[in-house]
mmCIF file of C-alpha atoms and ligand atoms in Angstrom:
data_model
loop_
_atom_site.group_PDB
_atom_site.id
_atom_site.type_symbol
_atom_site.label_atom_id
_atom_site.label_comp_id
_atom_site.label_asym_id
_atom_site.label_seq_id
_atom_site.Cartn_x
_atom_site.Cartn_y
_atom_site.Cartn_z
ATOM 1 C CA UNK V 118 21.185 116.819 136.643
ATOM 2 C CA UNK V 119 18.085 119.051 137.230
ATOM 3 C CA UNK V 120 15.371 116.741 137.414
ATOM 4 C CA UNK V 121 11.710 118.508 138.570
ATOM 5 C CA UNK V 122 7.890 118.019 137.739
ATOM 6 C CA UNK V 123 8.646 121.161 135.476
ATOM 7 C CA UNK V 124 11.316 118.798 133.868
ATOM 8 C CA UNK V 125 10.828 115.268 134.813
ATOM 9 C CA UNK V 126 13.137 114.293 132.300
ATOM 10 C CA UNK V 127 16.166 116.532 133.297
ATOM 11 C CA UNK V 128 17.680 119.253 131.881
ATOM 12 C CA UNK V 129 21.273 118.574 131.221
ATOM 13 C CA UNK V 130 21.621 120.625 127.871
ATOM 14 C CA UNK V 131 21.323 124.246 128.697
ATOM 15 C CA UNK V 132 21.801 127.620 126.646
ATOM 16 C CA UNK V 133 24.874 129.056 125.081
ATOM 17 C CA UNK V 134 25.587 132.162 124.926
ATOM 18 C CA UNK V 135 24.771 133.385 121.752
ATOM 19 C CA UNK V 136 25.465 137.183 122.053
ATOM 20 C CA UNK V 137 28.634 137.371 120.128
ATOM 21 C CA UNK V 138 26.380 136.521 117.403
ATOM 22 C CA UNK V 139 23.812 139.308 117.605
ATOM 23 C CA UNK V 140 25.239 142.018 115.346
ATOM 24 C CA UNK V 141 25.897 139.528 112.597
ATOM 25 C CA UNK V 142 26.170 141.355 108.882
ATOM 26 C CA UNK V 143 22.985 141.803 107.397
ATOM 27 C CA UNK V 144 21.185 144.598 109.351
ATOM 28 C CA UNK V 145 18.963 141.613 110.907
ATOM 29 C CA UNK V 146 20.304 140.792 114.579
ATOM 30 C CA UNK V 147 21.509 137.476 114.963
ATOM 31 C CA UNK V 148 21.409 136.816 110.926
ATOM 32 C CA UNK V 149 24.909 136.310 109.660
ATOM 33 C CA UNK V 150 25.357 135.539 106.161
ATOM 34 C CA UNK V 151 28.650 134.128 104.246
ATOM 35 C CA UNK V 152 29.348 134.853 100.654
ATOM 36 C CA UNK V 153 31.834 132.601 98.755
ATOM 37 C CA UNK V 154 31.973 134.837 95.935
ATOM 38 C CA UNK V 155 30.983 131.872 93.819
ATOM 39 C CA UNK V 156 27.970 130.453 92.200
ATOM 40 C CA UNK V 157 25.997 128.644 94.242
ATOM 41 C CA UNK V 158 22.588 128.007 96.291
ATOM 42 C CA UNK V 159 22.722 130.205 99.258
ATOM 43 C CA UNK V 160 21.508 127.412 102.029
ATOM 44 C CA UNK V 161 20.409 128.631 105.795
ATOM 45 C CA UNK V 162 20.438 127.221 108.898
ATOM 46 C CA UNK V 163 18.116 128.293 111.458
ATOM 47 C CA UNK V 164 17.876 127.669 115.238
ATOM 48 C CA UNK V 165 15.523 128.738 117.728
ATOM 49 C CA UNK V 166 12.255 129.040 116.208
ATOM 50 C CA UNK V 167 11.287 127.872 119.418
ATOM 51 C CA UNK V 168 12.916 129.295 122.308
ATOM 52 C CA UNK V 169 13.432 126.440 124.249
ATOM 53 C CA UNK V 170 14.785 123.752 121.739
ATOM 54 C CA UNK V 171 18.712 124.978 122.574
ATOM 55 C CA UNK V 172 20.196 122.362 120.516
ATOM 56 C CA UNK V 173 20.128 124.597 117.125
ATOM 57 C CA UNK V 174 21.781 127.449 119.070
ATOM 58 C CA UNK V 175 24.630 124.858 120.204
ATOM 59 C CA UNK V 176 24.828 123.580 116.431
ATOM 60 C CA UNK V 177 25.263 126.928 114.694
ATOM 61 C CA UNK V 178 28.106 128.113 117.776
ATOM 62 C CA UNK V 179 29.412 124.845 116.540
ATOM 63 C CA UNK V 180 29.713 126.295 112.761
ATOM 64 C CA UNK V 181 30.556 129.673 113.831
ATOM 65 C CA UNK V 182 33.449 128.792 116.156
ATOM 66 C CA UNK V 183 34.951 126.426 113.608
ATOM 67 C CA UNK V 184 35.259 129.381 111.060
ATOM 68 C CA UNK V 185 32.765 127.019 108.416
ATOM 69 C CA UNK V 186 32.532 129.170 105.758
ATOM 70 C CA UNK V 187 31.245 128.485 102.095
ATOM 71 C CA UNK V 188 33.286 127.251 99.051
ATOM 72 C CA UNK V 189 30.176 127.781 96.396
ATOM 73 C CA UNK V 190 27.083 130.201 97.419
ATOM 74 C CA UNK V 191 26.085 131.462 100.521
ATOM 75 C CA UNK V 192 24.927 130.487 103.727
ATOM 76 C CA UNK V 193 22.904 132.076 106.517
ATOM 77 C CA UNK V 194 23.356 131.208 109.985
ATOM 78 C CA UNK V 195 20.423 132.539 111.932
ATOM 79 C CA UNK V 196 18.839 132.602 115.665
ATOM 80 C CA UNK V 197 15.155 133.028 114.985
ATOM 81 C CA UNK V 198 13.582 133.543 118.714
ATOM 82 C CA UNK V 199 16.073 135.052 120.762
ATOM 83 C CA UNK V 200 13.503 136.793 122.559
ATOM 84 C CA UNK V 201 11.949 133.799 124.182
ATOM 85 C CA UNK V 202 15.489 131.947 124.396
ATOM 86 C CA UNK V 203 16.919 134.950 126.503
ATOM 87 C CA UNK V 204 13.644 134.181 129.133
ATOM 88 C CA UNK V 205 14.917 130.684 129.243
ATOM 89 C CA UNK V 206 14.673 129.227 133.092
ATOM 90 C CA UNK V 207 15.989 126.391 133.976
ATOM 91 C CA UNK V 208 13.356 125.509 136.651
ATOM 92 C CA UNK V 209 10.378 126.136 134.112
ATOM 93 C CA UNK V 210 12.439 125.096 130.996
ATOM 94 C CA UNK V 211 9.300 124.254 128.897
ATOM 95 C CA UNK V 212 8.314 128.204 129.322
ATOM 96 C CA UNK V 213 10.449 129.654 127.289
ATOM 97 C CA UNK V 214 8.798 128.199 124.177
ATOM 98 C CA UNK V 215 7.791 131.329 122.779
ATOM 99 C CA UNK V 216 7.121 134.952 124.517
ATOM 100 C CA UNK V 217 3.753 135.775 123.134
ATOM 101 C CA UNK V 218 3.044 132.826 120.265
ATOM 102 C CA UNK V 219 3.876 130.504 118.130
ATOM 103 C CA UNK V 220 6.986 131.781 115.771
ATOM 104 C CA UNK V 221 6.465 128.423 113.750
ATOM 105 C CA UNK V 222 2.662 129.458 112.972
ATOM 106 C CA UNK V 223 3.135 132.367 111.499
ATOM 107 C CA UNK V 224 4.424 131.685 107.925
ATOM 108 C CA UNK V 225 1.696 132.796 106.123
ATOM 109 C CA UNK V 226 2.190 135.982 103.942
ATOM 110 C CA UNK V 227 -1.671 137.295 105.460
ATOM 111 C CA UNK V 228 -0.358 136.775 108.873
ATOM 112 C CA UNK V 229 2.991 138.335 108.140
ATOM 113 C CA UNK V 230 1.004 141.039 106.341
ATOM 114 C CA UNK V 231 -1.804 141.698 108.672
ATOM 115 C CA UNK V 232 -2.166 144.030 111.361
ATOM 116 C CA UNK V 233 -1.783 141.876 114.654
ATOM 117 C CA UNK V 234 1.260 142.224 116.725
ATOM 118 C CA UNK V 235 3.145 140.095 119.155
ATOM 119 C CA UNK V 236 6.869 140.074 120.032
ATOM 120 C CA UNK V 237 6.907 136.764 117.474
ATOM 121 C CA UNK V 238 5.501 138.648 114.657
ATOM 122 C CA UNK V 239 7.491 141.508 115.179
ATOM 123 C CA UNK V 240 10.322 139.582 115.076
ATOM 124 C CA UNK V 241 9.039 137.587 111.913
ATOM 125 C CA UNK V 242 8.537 140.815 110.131
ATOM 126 C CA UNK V 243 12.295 141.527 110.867
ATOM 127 C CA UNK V 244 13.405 138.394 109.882
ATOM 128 C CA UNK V 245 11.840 137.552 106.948
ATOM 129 C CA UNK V 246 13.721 139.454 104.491
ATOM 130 C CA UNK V 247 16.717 136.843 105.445
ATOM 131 C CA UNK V 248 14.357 133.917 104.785
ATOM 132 C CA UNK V 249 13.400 135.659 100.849
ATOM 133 C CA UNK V 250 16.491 135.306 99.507
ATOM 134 C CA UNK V 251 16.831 131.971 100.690
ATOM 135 C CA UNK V 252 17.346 128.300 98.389
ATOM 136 C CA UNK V 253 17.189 125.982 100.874
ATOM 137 C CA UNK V 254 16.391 125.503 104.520
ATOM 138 C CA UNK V 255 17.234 123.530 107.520
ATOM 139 C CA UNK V 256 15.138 124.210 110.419
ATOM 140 C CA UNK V 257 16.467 122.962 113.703
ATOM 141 C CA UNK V 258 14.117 121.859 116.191
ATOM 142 C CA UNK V 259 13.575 119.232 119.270
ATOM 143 C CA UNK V 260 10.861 117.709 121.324
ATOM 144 C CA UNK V 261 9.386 118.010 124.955
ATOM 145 C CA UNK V 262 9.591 114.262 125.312
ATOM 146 C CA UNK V 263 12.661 111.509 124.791
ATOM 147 C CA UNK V 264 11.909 110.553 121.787
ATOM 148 C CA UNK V 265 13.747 109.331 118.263
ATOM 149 C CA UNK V 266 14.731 112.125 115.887
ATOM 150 C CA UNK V 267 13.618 112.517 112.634
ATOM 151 C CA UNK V 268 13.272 114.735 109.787
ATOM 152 C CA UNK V 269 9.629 116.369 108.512
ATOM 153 C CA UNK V 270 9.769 116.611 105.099
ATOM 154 C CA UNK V 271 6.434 118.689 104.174
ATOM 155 C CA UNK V 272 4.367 116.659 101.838
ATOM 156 C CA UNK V 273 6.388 118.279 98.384
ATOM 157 C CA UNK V 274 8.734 115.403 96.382
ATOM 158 C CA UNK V 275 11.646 118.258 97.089
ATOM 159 C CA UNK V 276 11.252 117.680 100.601
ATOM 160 C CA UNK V 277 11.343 114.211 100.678
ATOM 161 C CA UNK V 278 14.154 113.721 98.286
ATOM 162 C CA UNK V 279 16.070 116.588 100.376
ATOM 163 C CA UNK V 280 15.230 114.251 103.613
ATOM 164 C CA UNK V 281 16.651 110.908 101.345
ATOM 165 C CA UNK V 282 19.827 112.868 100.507
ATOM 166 C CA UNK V 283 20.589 113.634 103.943
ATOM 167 C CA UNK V 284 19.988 109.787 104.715
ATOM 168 C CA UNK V 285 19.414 110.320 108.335
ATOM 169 C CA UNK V 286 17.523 110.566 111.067
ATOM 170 C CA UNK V 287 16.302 107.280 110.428
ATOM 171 C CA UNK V 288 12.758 108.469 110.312
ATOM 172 C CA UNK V 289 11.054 110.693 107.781
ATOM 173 C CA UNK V 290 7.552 112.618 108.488
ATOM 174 C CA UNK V 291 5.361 113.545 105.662
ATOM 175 C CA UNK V 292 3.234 116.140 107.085
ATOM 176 C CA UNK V 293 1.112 119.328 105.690
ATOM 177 C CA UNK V 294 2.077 121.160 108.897
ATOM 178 C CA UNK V 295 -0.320 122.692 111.341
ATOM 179 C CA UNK V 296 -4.148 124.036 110.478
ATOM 180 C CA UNK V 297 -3.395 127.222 113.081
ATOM 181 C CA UNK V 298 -0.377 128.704 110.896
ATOM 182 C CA UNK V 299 2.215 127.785 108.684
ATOM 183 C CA UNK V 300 5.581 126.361 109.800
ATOM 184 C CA UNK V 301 8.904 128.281 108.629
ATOM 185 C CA UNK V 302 9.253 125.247 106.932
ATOM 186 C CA UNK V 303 6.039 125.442 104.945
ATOM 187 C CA UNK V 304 6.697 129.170 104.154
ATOM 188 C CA UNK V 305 6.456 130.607 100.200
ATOM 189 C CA UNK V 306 8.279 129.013 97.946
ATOM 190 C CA UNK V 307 9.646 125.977 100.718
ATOM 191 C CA UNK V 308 5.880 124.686 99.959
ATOM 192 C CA UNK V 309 5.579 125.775 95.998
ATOM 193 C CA UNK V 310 5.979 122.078 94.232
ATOM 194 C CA UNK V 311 7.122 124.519 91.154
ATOM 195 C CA UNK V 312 9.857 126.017 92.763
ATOM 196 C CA UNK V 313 13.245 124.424 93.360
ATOM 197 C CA UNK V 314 13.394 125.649 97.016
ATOM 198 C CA UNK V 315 13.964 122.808 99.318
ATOM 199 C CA UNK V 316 13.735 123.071 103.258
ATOM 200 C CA UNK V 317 13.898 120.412 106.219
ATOM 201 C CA UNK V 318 12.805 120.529 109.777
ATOM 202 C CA UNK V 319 14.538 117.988 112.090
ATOM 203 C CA UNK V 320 13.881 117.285 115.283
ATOM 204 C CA UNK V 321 16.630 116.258 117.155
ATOM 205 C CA UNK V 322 15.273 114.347 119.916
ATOM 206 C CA UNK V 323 14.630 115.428 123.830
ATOM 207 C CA UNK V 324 15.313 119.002 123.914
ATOM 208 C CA UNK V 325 17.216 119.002 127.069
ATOM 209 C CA UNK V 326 19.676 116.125 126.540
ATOM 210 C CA UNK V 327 23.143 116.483 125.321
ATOM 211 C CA UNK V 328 22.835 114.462 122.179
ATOM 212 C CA UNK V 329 20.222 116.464 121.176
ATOM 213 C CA UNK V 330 23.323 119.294 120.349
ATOM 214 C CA UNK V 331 25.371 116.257 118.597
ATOM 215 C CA UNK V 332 22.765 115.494 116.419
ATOM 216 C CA UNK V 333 21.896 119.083 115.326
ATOM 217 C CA UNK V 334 25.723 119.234 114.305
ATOM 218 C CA UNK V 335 25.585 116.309 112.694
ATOM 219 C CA UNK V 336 21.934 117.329 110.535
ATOM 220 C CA UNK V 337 23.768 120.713 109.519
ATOM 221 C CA UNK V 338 26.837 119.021 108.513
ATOM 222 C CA UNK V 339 24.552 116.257 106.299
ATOM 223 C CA UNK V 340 22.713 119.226 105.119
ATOM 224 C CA UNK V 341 25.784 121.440 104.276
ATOM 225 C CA UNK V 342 27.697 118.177 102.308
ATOM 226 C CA UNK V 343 24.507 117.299 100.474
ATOM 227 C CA UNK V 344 24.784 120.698 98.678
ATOM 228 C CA UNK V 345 28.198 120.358 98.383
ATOM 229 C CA UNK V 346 28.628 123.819 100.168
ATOM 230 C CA UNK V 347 31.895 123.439 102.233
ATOM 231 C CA UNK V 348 35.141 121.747 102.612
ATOM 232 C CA UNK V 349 34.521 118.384 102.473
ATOM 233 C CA UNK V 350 37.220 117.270 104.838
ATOM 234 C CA UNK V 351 35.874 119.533 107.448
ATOM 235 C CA UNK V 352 32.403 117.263 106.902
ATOM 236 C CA UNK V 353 34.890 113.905 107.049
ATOM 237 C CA UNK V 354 36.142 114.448 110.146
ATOM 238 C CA UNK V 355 33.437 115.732 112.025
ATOM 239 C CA UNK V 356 31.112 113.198 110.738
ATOM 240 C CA UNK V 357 33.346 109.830 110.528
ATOM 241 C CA UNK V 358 33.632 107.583 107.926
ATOM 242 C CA UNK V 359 30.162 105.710 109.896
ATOM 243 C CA UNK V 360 28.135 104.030 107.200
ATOM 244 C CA UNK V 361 25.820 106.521 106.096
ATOM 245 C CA UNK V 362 22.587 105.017 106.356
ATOM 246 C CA UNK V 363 20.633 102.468 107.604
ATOM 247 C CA UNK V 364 17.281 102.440 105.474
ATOM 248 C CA UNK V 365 15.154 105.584 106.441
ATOM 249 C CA UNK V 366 11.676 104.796 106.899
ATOM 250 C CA UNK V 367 9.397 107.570 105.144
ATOM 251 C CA UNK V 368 5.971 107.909 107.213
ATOM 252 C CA UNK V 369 2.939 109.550 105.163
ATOM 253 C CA UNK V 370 1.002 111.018 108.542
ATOM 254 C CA UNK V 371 -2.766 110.102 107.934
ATOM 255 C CA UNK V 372 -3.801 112.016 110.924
ATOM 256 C CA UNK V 373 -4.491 111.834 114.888
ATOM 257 C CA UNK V 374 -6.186 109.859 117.207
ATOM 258 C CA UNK V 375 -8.063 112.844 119.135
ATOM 259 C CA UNK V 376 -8.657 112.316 123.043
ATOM 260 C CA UNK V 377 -12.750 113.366 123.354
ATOM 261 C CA UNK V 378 -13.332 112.095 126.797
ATOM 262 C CA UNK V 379 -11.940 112.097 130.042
ATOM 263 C CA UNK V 380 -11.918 108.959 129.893
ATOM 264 C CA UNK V 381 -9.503 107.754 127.503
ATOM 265 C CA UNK V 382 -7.085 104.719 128.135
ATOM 266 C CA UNK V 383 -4.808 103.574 126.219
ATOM 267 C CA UNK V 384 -4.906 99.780 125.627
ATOM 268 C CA UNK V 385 -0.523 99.748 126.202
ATOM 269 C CA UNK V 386 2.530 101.306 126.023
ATOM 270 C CA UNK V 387 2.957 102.310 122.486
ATOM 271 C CA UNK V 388 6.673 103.266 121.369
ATOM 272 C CA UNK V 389 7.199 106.120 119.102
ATOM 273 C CA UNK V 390 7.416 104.723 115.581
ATOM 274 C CA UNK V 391 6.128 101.189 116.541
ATOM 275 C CA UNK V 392 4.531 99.568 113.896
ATOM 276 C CA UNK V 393 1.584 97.770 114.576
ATOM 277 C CA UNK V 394 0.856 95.272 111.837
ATOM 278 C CA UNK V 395 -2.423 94.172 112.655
ATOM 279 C CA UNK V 396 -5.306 96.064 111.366
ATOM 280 C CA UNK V 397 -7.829 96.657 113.581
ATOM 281 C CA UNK V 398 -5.410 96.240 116.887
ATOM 282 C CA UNK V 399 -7.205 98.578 119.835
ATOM 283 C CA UNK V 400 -5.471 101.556 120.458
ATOM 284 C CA UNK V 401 -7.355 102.921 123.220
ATOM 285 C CA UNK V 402 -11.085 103.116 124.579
ATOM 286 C CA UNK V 403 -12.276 107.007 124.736
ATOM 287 C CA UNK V 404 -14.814 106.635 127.784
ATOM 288 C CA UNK V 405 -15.524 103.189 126.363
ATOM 289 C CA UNK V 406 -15.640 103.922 122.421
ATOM 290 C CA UNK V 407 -12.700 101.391 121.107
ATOM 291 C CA UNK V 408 -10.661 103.195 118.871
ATOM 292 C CA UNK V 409 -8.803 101.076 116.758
ATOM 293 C CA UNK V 410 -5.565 100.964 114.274
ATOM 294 C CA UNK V 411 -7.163 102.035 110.415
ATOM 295 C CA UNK V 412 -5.128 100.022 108.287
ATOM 296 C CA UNK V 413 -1.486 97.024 108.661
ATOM 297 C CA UNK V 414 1.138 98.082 109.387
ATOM 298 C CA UNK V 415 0.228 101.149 111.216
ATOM 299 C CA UNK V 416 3.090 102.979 112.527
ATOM 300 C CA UNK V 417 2.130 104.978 115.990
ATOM 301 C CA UNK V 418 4.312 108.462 115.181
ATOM 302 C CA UNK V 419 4.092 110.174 118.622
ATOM 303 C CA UNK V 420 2.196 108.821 121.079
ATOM 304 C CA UNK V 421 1.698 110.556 124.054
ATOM 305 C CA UNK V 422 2.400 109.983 127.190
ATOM 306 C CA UNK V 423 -0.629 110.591 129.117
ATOM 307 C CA UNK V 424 -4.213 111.014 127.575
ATOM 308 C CA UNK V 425 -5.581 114.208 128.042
ATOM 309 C CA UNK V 426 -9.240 115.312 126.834
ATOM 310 C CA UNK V 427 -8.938 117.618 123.493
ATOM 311 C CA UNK V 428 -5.264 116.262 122.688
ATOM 312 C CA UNK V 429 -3.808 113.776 119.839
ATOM 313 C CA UNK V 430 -3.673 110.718 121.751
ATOM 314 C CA UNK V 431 -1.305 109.242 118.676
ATOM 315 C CA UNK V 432 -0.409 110.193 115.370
ATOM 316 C CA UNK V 433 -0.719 107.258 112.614
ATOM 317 C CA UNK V 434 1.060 106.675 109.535
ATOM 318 C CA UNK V 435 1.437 104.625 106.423
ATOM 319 C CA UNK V 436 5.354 103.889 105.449
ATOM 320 C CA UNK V 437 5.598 104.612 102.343
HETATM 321 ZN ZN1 LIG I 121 10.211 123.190 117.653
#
């Protein structure tokens, strides 16, 4: 265990070597795509929009070194930000994010189109001819903190009923995405409510724990079986005959509680996805201005860990 004020929570899931993987088959390094020769939605998974969130790259070594292959359509397996992944160190862990920006903020065709550069874009350019051709999406992500997983579904009904067929994580975001750029997830026709193309983001808990790997397997192979786009008893016994699901709990994000002071303190410990039932029940006091839950059953969707001026103290949502 590596535990350090760079990573106070450990880092005990590191990279994999993904470099067998570079030269893949498409012209695109580290895009590999498998025809079955039959008709069918050609799905992708994608790891490593952000550099740091290894799980995705441990998933798709998963599906490479079991030979998955398609029985109807095709299916992408793709690294997205290799660049910042290769600058992973394990001392500054959270670093390797992203070389230069965002790749997740980028997925807008007059970004894509325009004339800035950055090692992201660049590599966005290169990539998104793989991401055109593409049905449906699962984006594999995690987060800086230990926290549950969950899916974000956009705020399309294709999202959400892509998020129900996959029946877990437990949790369900409805969110528009991000006012400085467009998610992958958000990109073209993902966000079109006309077109059929359905994509998923998960997030697959702490980035640096082991599970975090487990459940990104586990996502792809819910993803893969909801299409019906390989064997079957490959899915079986990798994912058990466990009860699917437990309810999921769908959470329409009404927005953030902003930090404006210096002086913000929270009123208590708020778990993720707690639901506060109690209208009006004080959040916080932002240098004494009482900021309060908006509506019942208010569920707190990431609250942070320490309050820091200019930052989302929480996120609220309605369950819908
Ligand atoms: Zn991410």
């Amino acid at each position: 265990m590596n535990t350090s004020a760079a990573a106070p929570y450990g880092v005990h899931l590191l990279p994999c070597d993904i470099t067998p993987f570079k030269a893949g088959n498409t012209g695109i390094d580290y895009v590999t795509t498998y025809d079955s020769g039959v008709a069918g939605p050609h799905l992708m998974i994608n790891a490593l929009t952000h550099g740091n969130e290894v799980c995705g790259a441990h998933a798709l070594k998963f599906l490479f070194e079991h030979d998955v292959r398609p029985i109807r359509g095709k299916l992408t397996l793709s690294f997205a930000n290799v660049a910042a992944y290769e600058s992973f160190d394990a001392a500054y862990p959270y670093a390797s994010r992203f070389v230069d920006e965002d790749f997740n903020r980028l997925w807008n065709e007059e970004t894509l189109d325009g004339e800035r550069d950055s090692v992201e874009l660049t590599r966005a350019r290169a990539f998104r001819p793989a991401v055109d051709v593409i049905d449906h999406l699962l984006d594999i992500h995690s987060v800086e903190l230990p926290q549950p997983t969950m899916l974000m579904s956009g705020i399309t009904a294709k999202g959400r009923a892509l998020a129900d067929a996959m029946g877990k994580p437990k949790h369900v975001i409805i969110d528009p995405g991000h006012a400085a750029g467009k998610r992958l997830r958000d990109y073209a026709a993902f966000d079109d409510p006309a077109a059929a193309n359905q994509s998923v983001l998960v997030e697959c808990g702490y980035h640096f724990y082991k599970e975090a790997a487990d459940i990104a397997i586990e996502t792809s192979l819910r993803f893969l079986r909801h299409y019906d786009a390989i064997d079957p008893a490959f899915i079986a016994e990798h994912l058990g005959d466990t009860p699917d699901d437990e309810p999921q709990l769908f959470i329409d994000v009404t927005g953030p509680v902003t930090i404006e002071t210096d002086n913000f303190v929270f009123a208590r410990t708020f778990e993720a996805f707690e639901v506060v039932a109690e209208e009006g029940t004080l959040i916080g006091t932002d240098d004494g201005t009482e900021r309060r839950t908006p509506y019942p059953d208010c569920v707190m969707v990431m609250p942070a860990r320490e309050a820091v001026k200019g930052k989302t103290a929480v996120r609220l949502g309605r369950i819908v």
